[in-house]
């Protein structure tokens, strides 16, 4: 019986064609527009997929009572705070760590089709591939996040990107023996990473593929448990996160460097929240 193609795969495929045709037809968005679109997409699609974590922790048996929920919140916030502290004290180490654990976490989109090591190769490839054609833009993002010295990271990625990309394509070929759909998704994501500006690629992949896939999986778990509290909790946590993010941006924004301030809010915020989110995704009772 033929399995229906997941909605996130169809959404990414359509948006990929539109974005690639627009870009190579000569449409160039100003940086401020790219940053604004990224922040909006993360707010409305990226944040909710992490806002489901409290209910997912319940499903994993990590809390059963108000006291247990308080402990979960305490551990979650502590992990995020440690990530923020690392970024604050050693920004380049924080950025490097973010790239590595993001590669691991994002590659989990193909957890069912690939073993951990091949998945990690794909994750590293998709985060390094933008440096093939857009190294200057990647360097700008890194410098905005971790200072001028962070540009060398994009240079390193540019050197290793061809080998990682070849490895990622090889993994996709091997994956096709088990799942042609997963192999096609990997090739699509790698192609987008190579061909689109980095902020556009990240917005499309993170918001319209990774986040939708994760949230769809969380919804399926909630449906299996007939959990009527899943959506109200997710909306509540999303709202609280966006309020906190808005206050943080207002406090640290430099009116003369708005693009940099928003990039810092988006990526450093994601870096801090990804640590407890990733730990949760790899945790069982």
mmCIF file of C-alpha atoms in Angstrom:
data_model
loop_
_atom_site.group_PDB
_atom_site.id
_atom_site.type_symbol
_atom_site.label_atom_id
_atom_site.label_comp_id
_atom_site.label_asym_id
_atom_site.label_seq_id
_atom_site.Cartn_x
_atom_site.Cartn_y
_atom_site.Cartn_z
ATOM 1 C CA UNK A 1 0.000 0.000 0.000
ATOM 2 C CA UNK A 2 1.404 3.386 -1.009
ATOM 3 C CA UNK A 3 2.061 5.742 1.893
ATOM 4 C CA UNK A 4 0.878 9.342 1.551
ATOM 5 C CA UNK A 5 3.644 11.876 1.343
ATOM 6 C CA UNK A 6 3.947 13.868 4.621
ATOM 7 C CA UNK A 7 2.568 17.378 4.505
ATOM 8 C CA UNK A 8 5.916 18.926 5.477
ATOM 9 C CA UNK A 9 7.577 17.249 2.499
ATOM 10 C CA UNK A 10 4.983 18.676 0.105
ATOM 11 C CA UNK A 11 5.146 22.140 1.699
ATOM 12 C CA UNK A 12 8.935 22.267 1.512
ATOM 13 C CA UNK A 13 8.936 20.998 -2.082
ATOM 14 C CA UNK A 14 6.540 23.720 -3.233
ATOM 15 C CA UNK A 15 8.307 26.495 -1.332
ATOM 16 C CA UNK A 16 11.690 25.244 -2.555
ATOM 17 C CA UNK A 17 10.635 25.576 -6.193
ATOM 18 C CA UNK A 18 9.148 29.037 -5.612
ATOM 19 C CA UNK A 19 12.191 30.277 -3.697
ATOM 20 C CA UNK A 20 14.747 28.878 -6.140
ATOM 21 C CA UNK A 21 12.931 30.160 -9.247
ATOM 22 C CA UNK A 22 12.478 33.598 -7.658
ATOM 23 C CA UNK A 23 16.081 33.851 -6.529
ATOM 24 C CA UNK A 24 17.655 32.732 -9.793
ATOM 25 C CA UNK A 25 15.231 34.871 -11.785
ATOM 26 C CA UNK A 26 16.888 37.849 -10.097
ATOM 27 C CA UNK A 27 14.704 38.538 -7.059
ATOM 28 C CA UNK A 28 16.957 39.600 -4.185
ATOM 29 C CA UNK A 29 15.346 40.395 -0.864
ATOM 30 C CA UNK A 30 16.936 43.119 1.294
ATOM 31 C CA UNK A 31 18.606 41.739 4.406
ATOM 32 C CA UNK A 32 16.055 43.456 6.627
ATOM 33 C CA UNK A 33 13.241 41.634 4.791
ATOM 34 C CA UNK A 34 15.009 38.263 5.074
ATOM 35 C CA UNK A 35 15.563 38.806 8.793
ATOM 36 C CA UNK A 36 11.980 39.940 9.325
ATOM 37 C CA UNK A 37 10.534 36.962 7.448
ATOM 38 C CA UNK A 38 12.793 34.571 9.363
ATOM 39 C CA UNK A 39 11.772 36.024 12.726
ATOM 40 C CA UNK A 40 8.070 35.856 11.799
ATOM 41 C CA UNK A 41 8.310 32.256 10.577
ATOM 42 C CA UNK A 42 10.202 31.189 13.704
ATOM 43 C CA UNK A 43 7.634 32.908 15.932
ATOM 44 C CA UNK A 44 4.584 31.268 14.361
ATOM 45 C CA UNK A 45 5.976 27.898 13.251
ATOM 46 C CA UNK A 46 9.269 27.292 15.060
ATOM 47 C CA UNK A 47 8.231 28.251 18.587
ATOM 48 C CA UNK A 48 5.077 26.071 18.775
ATOM 49 C CA UNK A 49 6.981 22.883 17.974
ATOM 50 C CA UNK A 50 9.103 23.429 21.096
ATOM 51 C CA UNK A 51 6.151 24.647 23.140
ATOM 52 C CA UNK A 52 4.792 21.108 23.124
ATOM 53 C CA UNK A 53 7.712 19.891 25.246
ATOM 54 C CA UNK A 54 5.859 19.913 28.587
ATOM 55 C CA UNK A 55 3.180 17.555 27.270
ATOM 56 C CA UNK A 56 5.767 15.354 25.548
ATOM 57 C CA UNK A 57 7.628 15.122 28.848
ATOM 58 C CA UNK A 58 4.387 13.922 30.434
ATOM 59 C CA UNK A 59 4.033 11.245 27.765
ATOM 60 C CA UNK A 60 7.611 10.122 28.464
ATOM 61 C CA UNK A 61 6.859 9.741 32.159
ATOM 62 C CA UNK A 62 9.114 12.603 33.222
ATOM 63 C CA UNK A 63 6.446 14.197 35.418
ATOM 64 C CA UNK A 64 3.102 13.102 36.864
ATOM 65 C CA UNK A 65 2.239 15.803 39.398
ATOM 66 C CA UNK A 66 2.463 19.581 39.893
ATOM 67 C CA UNK A 67 5.700 19.031 41.818
ATOM 68 C CA UNK A 68 7.086 16.949 38.972
ATOM 69 C CA UNK A 69 6.079 19.648 36.489
ATOM 70 C CA UNK A 70 7.904 22.258 38.557
ATOM 71 C CA UNK A 71 11.035 20.094 38.586
ATOM 72 C CA UNK A 72 10.758 19.624 34.807
ATOM 73 C CA UNK A 73 10.501 23.392 34.327
ATOM 74 C CA UNK A 74 13.459 23.953 36.627
ATOM 75 C CA UNK A 75 15.692 21.505 34.755
ATOM 76 C CA UNK A 76 14.535 22.836 31.371
ATOM 77 C CA UNK A 77 15.255 26.456 32.304
ATOM 78 C CA UNK A 78 18.585 25.516 33.918
ATOM 79 C CA UNK A 79 19.788 23.794 30.739
ATOM 80 C CA UNK A 80 18.744 26.784 28.646
ATOM 81 C CA UNK A 81 20.480 29.138 31.085
ATOM 82 C CA UNK A 82 23.703 27.120 30.928
ATOM 83 C CA UNK A 83 23.637 27.347 27.132
ATOM 84 C CA UNK A 84 23.116 31.116 27.357
ATOM 85 C CA UNK A 85 25.960 31.445 29.875
ATOM 86 C CA UNK A 86 28.315 29.530 27.582
ATOM 87 C CA UNK A 87 27.387 31.814 24.682
ATOM 88 C CA UNK A 88 27.808 34.912 26.863
ATOM 89 C CA UNK A 89 31.248 33.954 28.214
ATOM 90 C CA UNK A 90 32.655 32.087 25.205
ATOM 91 C CA UNK A 91 30.565 33.166 22.191
ATOM 92 C CA UNK A 92 32.598 31.314 19.573
ATOM 93 C CA UNK A 93 32.456 28.112 21.637
ATOM 94 C CA UNK A 94 28.721 28.667 22.055
ATOM 95 C CA UNK A 95 28.241 29.118 18.311
ATOM 96 C CA UNK A 96 30.404 26.096 17.468
ATOM 97 C CA UNK A 97 28.498 23.966 19.963
ATOM 98 C CA UNK A 98 25.186 25.204 18.555
ATOM 99 C CA UNK A 99 26.201 24.151 15.036
ATOM 100 C CA UNK A 100 27.239 20.683 16.213
ATOM 101 C CA UNK A 101 24.213 19.864 18.337
ATOM 102 C CA UNK A 102 21.878 21.409 15.759
ATOM 103 C CA UNK A 103 23.362 19.104 13.121
ATOM 104 C CA UNK A 104 22.641 16.157 15.401
ATOM 105 C CA UNK A 105 19.140 17.334 16.298
ATOM 106 C CA UNK A 106 18.010 18.317 12.802
ATOM 107 C CA UNK A 107 19.226 15.034 11.340
ATOM 108 C CA UNK A 108 16.769 13.359 13.701
ATOM 109 C CA UNK A 109 14.149 14.184 11.062
ATOM 110 C CA UNK A 110 15.293 10.924 9.452
ATOM 111 C CA UNK A 111 15.677 8.928 12.656
ATOM 112 C CA UNK A 112 13.542 6.055 11.384
ATOM 113 C CA UNK A 113 15.492 5.658 8.149
ATOM 114 C CA UNK A 114 19.111 6.151 9.237
ATOM 115 C CA UNK A 115 21.500 5.107 11.992
ATOM 116 C CA UNK A 116 22.993 7.873 14.195
ATOM 117 C CA UNK A 117 26.362 8.314 12.418
ATOM 118 C CA UNK A 118 24.977 8.622 8.858
ATOM 119 C CA UNK A 119 22.321 11.003 10.186
ATOM 120 C CA UNK A 120 24.998 13.168 11.754
ATOM 121 C CA UNK A 121 26.869 13.339 8.436
ATOM 122 C CA UNK A 122 23.684 14.618 6.789
ATOM 123 C CA UNK A 123 23.197 17.190 9.560
ATOM 124 C CA UNK A 124 26.763 18.468 9.243
ATOM 125 C CA UNK A 125 26.424 18.597 5.467
ATOM 126 C CA UNK A 126 23.227 20.660 5.523
ATOM 127 C CA UNK A 127 24.737 23.225 7.911
ATOM 128 C CA UNK A 128 28.034 23.484 6.007
ATOM 129 C CA UNK A 129 26.695 23.464 2.432
ATOM 130 C CA UNK A 130 25.605 27.151 2.497
ATOM 131 C CA UNK A 131 29.292 28.080 2.741
ATOM 132 C CA UNK A 132 29.921 26.785 -0.787
ATOM 133 C CA UNK A 133 28.186 29.693 -2.544
ATOM 134 C CA UNK A 134 27.259 32.049 0.283
ATOM 135 C CA UNK A 135 30.261 32.063 2.608
ATOM 136 C CA UNK A 136 30.226 35.844 3.026
ATOM 137 C CA UNK A 137 26.585 35.809 4.089
ATOM 138 C CA UNK A 138 27.220 32.957 6.529
ATOM 139 C CA UNK A 139 30.221 34.858 7.914
ATOM 140 C CA UNK A 140 28.025 37.931 8.461
ATOM 141 C CA UNK A 141 25.511 35.868 10.428
ATOM 142 C CA UNK A 142 28.249 34.288 12.552
ATOM 143 C CA UNK A 143 29.855 37.666 13.228
ATOM 144 C CA UNK A 144 26.479 39.072 14.241
ATOM 145 C CA UNK A 145 26.088 36.229 16.723
ATOM 146 C CA UNK A 146 29.584 35.780 18.138
ATOM 147 C CA UNK A 147 31.780 38.711 17.109
ATOM 148 C CA UNK A 148 34.190 39.410 14.266
ATOM 149 C CA UNK A 149 36.463 36.457 15.023
ATOM 150 C CA UNK A 150 33.614 34.007 14.349
ATOM 151 C CA UNK A 151 34.027 34.446 10.584
ATOM 152 C CA UNK A 152 36.720 31.759 10.553
ATOM 153 C CA UNK A 153 34.034 29.152 11.273
ATOM 154 C CA UNK A 154 32.434 29.808 7.897
ATOM 155 C CA UNK A 155 35.856 29.477 6.251
ATOM 156 C CA UNK A 156 36.375 26.096 7.920
ATOM 157 C CA UNK A 157 32.916 24.978 6.836
ATOM 158 C CA UNK A 158 33.660 26.106 3.298
ATOM 159 C CA UNK A 159 36.723 23.854 3.221
ATOM 160 C CA UNK A 160 34.984 20.757 4.578
ATOM 161 C CA UNK A 161 31.621 21.324 2.865
ATOM 162 C CA UNK A 162 32.466 19.456 -0.390
ATOM 163 C CA UNK A 163 33.465 16.292 1.492
ATOM 164 C CA UNK A 164 30.460 16.522 3.816
ATOM 165 C CA UNK A 165 28.127 17.163 0.895
ATOM 166 C CA UNK A 166 29.503 14.134 -0.943
ATOM 167 C CA UNK A 167 29.015 12.121 2.232
ATOM 168 C CA UNK A 168 25.454 13.387 2.612
ATOM 169 C CA UNK A 169 24.592 12.462 -0.967
ATOM 170 C CA UNK A 170 26.152 9.039 -0.410
ATOM 171 C CA UNK A 171 24.066 8.563 2.739
ATOM 172 C CA UNK A 172 20.943 9.529 0.771
ATOM 173 C CA UNK A 173 21.805 6.912 -1.838
ATOM 174 C CA UNK A 174 22.196 4.263 0.836
ATOM 175 C CA UNK A 175 18.990 5.476 2.519
ATOM 176 C CA UNK A 176 17.062 4.989 -0.727
ATOM 177 C CA UNK A 177 17.391 1.234 -0.236
ATOM 178 C CA UNK A 178 15.172 1.553 2.837
ATOM 179 C CA UNK A 179 13.139 4.702 2.235
ATOM 180 C CA UNK A 180 13.015 6.539 -1.082
ATOM 181 C CA UNK A 181 10.955 9.275 0.542
ATOM 182 C CA UNK A 182 13.595 9.964 3.194
ATOM 183 C CA UNK A 183 16.352 9.881 0.562
ATOM 184 C CA UNK A 184 14.448 12.380 -1.565
ATOM 185 C CA UNK A 185 13.941 14.682 1.428
ATOM 186 C CA UNK A 186 17.650 14.587 2.269
ATOM 187 C CA UNK A 187 18.636 15.426 -1.309
ATOM 188 C CA UNK A 188 16.083 18.254 -1.419
ATOM 189 C CA UNK A 189 17.346 19.781 1.827
ATOM 190 C CA UNK A 190 20.990 19.508 0.732
ATOM 191 C CA UNK A 191 20.161 21.115 -2.622
ATOM 192 C CA UNK A 192 18.400 24.011 -0.884
ATOM 193 C CA UNK A 193 21.332 24.438 1.486
ATOM 194 C CA UNK A 194 23.632 24.817 -1.509
ATOM 195 C CA UNK A 195 21.461 26.986 -3.733
ATOM 196 C CA UNK A 196 19.576 29.422 -1.489
ATOM 197 C CA UNK A 197 20.854 32.260 0.712
ATOM 198 C CA UNK A 198 21.466 30.899 4.225
ATOM 199 C CA UNK A 199 18.685 32.781 6.014
ATOM 200 C CA UNK A 200 16.159 31.775 3.355
ATOM 201 C CA UNK A 201 17.306 28.160 3.514
ATOM 202 C CA UNK A 202 17.125 28.071 7.303
ATOM 203 C CA UNK A 203 13.653 29.625 7.364
ATOM 204 C CA UNK A 204 12.332 27.101 4.826
ATOM 205 C CA UNK A 205 13.945 24.052 6.405
ATOM 206 C CA UNK A 206 13.501 24.848 10.106
ATOM 207 C CA UNK A 207 10.035 26.369 9.995
ATOM 208 C CA UNK A 208 8.333 24.567 7.126
ATOM 209 C CA UNK A 209 9.897 21.115 7.404
ATOM 210 C CA UNK A 210 11.564 20.364 10.744
ATOM 211 C CA UNK A 211 9.040 22.194 12.927
ATOM 212 C CA UNK A 212 5.999 20.865 11.081
ATOM 213 C CA UNK A 213 7.356 17.304 11.201
ATOM 214 C CA UNK A 214 8.032 17.512 14.917
ATOM 215 C CA UNK A 215 4.684 19.124 15.716
ATOM 216 C CA UNK A 216 2.819 16.591 13.579
ATOM 217 C CA UNK A 217 4.511 13.800 15.523
ATOM 218 C CA UNK A 218 3.589 15.453 18.813
ATOM 219 C CA UNK A 219 -0.028 15.792 17.687
ATOM 220 C CA UNK A 220 -0.138 12.098 16.809
ATOM 221 C CA UNK A 221 1.083 11.217 20.298
ATOM 222 C CA UNK A 222 -1.542 13.501 21.831
ATOM 223 C CA UNK A 223 -4.272 11.898 19.711
ATOM 224 C CA UNK A 224 -3.174 8.420 20.758
ATOM 225 C CA UNK A 225 -3.581 9.468 24.390
ATOM 226 C CA UNK A 226 -6.759 11.466 23.708
ATOM 227 C CA UNK A 227 -5.052 14.409 25.394
ATOM 228 C CA UNK A 228 -7.450 17.331 25.192
ATOM 229 C CA UNK A 229 -4.954 19.575 27.009
ATOM 230 C CA UNK A 230 -2.240 19.348 24.351
ATOM 231 C CA UNK A 231 -3.293 22.305 22.184
ATOM 232 C CA UNK A 232 -4.231 24.675 25.062
ATOM 233 C CA UNK A 233 -0.887 23.987 26.742
ATOM 234 C CA UNK A 234 1.033 24.451 23.488
ATOM 235 C CA UNK A 235 -0.707 27.753 22.760
ATOM 236 C CA UNK A 236 -0.018 28.930 26.306
ATOM 237 C CA UNK A 237 3.667 28.032 26.228
ATOM 238 C CA UNK A 238 4.014 29.581 22.756
ATOM 239 C CA UNK A 239 2.455 32.825 23.967
ATOM 240 C CA UNK A 240 4.677 32.931 27.061
ATOM 241 C CA UNK A 241 7.794 32.278 24.968
ATOM 242 C CA UNK A 242 6.928 35.015 22.474
ATOM 243 C CA UNK A 243 6.216 37.508 25.259
ATOM 244 C CA UNK A 244 9.565 36.729 26.890
ATOM 245 C CA UNK A 245 11.349 36.977 23.531
ATOM 246 C CA UNK A 246 9.688 40.310 22.752
ATOM 247 C CA UNK A 247 10.760 41.741 26.119
ATOM 248 C CA UNK A 248 14.310 40.451 25.613
ATOM 249 C CA UNK A 249 14.544 41.977 22.135
ATOM 250 C CA UNK A 250 13.198 45.303 23.414
ATOM 251 C CA UNK A 251 15.797 45.363 26.183
ATOM 252 C CA UNK A 252 18.857 44.538 24.069
ATOM 253 C CA UNK A 253 17.981 45.975 20.644
ATOM 254 C CA UNK A 254 20.336 48.584 19.252
ATOM 255 C CA UNK A 255 18.207 50.800 16.950
ATOM 256 C CA UNK A 256 21.246 51.342 14.758
ATOM 257 C CA UNK A 257 21.815 47.608 14.290
ATOM 258 C CA UNK A 258 18.320 46.175 14.122
ATOM 259 C CA UNK A 259 19.217 43.280 11.810
ATOM 260 C CA UNK A 260 21.996 42.140 14.127
ATOM 261 C CA UNK A 261 19.776 42.415 17.205
ATOM 262 C CA UNK A 262 16.993 40.341 15.642
ATOM 263 C CA UNK A 263 19.457 37.723 14.379
ATOM 264 C CA UNK A 264 20.883 37.432 17.880
ATOM 265 C CA UNK A 265 17.423 37.076 19.402
ATOM 266 C CA UNK A 266 16.408 34.384 16.905
ATOM 267 C CA UNK A 267 19.548 32.258 16.801
ATOM 268 C CA UNK A 268 20.837 32.635 20.354
ATOM 269 C CA UNK A 269 17.304 32.076 21.612
ATOM 270 C CA UNK A 270 17.032 28.941 19.504
ATOM 271 C CA UNK A 271 20.467 27.814 20.652
ATOM 272 C CA UNK A 272 19.457 28.043 24.313
ATOM 273 C CA UNK A 273 16.084 26.357 23.867
ATOM 274 C CA UNK A 274 17.447 23.632 21.595
ATOM 275 C CA UNK A 275 19.593 22.185 24.402
ATOM 276 C CA UNK A 276 16.721 21.145 26.737
ATOM 277 C CA UNK A 277 14.483 20.369 23.750
ATOM 278 C CA UNK A 278 17.107 18.032 22.282
ATOM 279 C CA UNK A 279 17.728 16.363 25.646
ATOM 280 C CA UNK A 280 13.995 15.760 25.970
ATOM 281 C CA UNK A 281 13.726 14.281 22.472
ATOM 282 C CA UNK A 282 16.461 11.763 23.340
ATOM 283 C CA UNK A 283 15.027 10.929 26.773
ATOM 284 C CA UNK A 284 12.756 8.078 27.723
ATOM 285 C CA UNK A 285 11.270 7.318 31.116
#
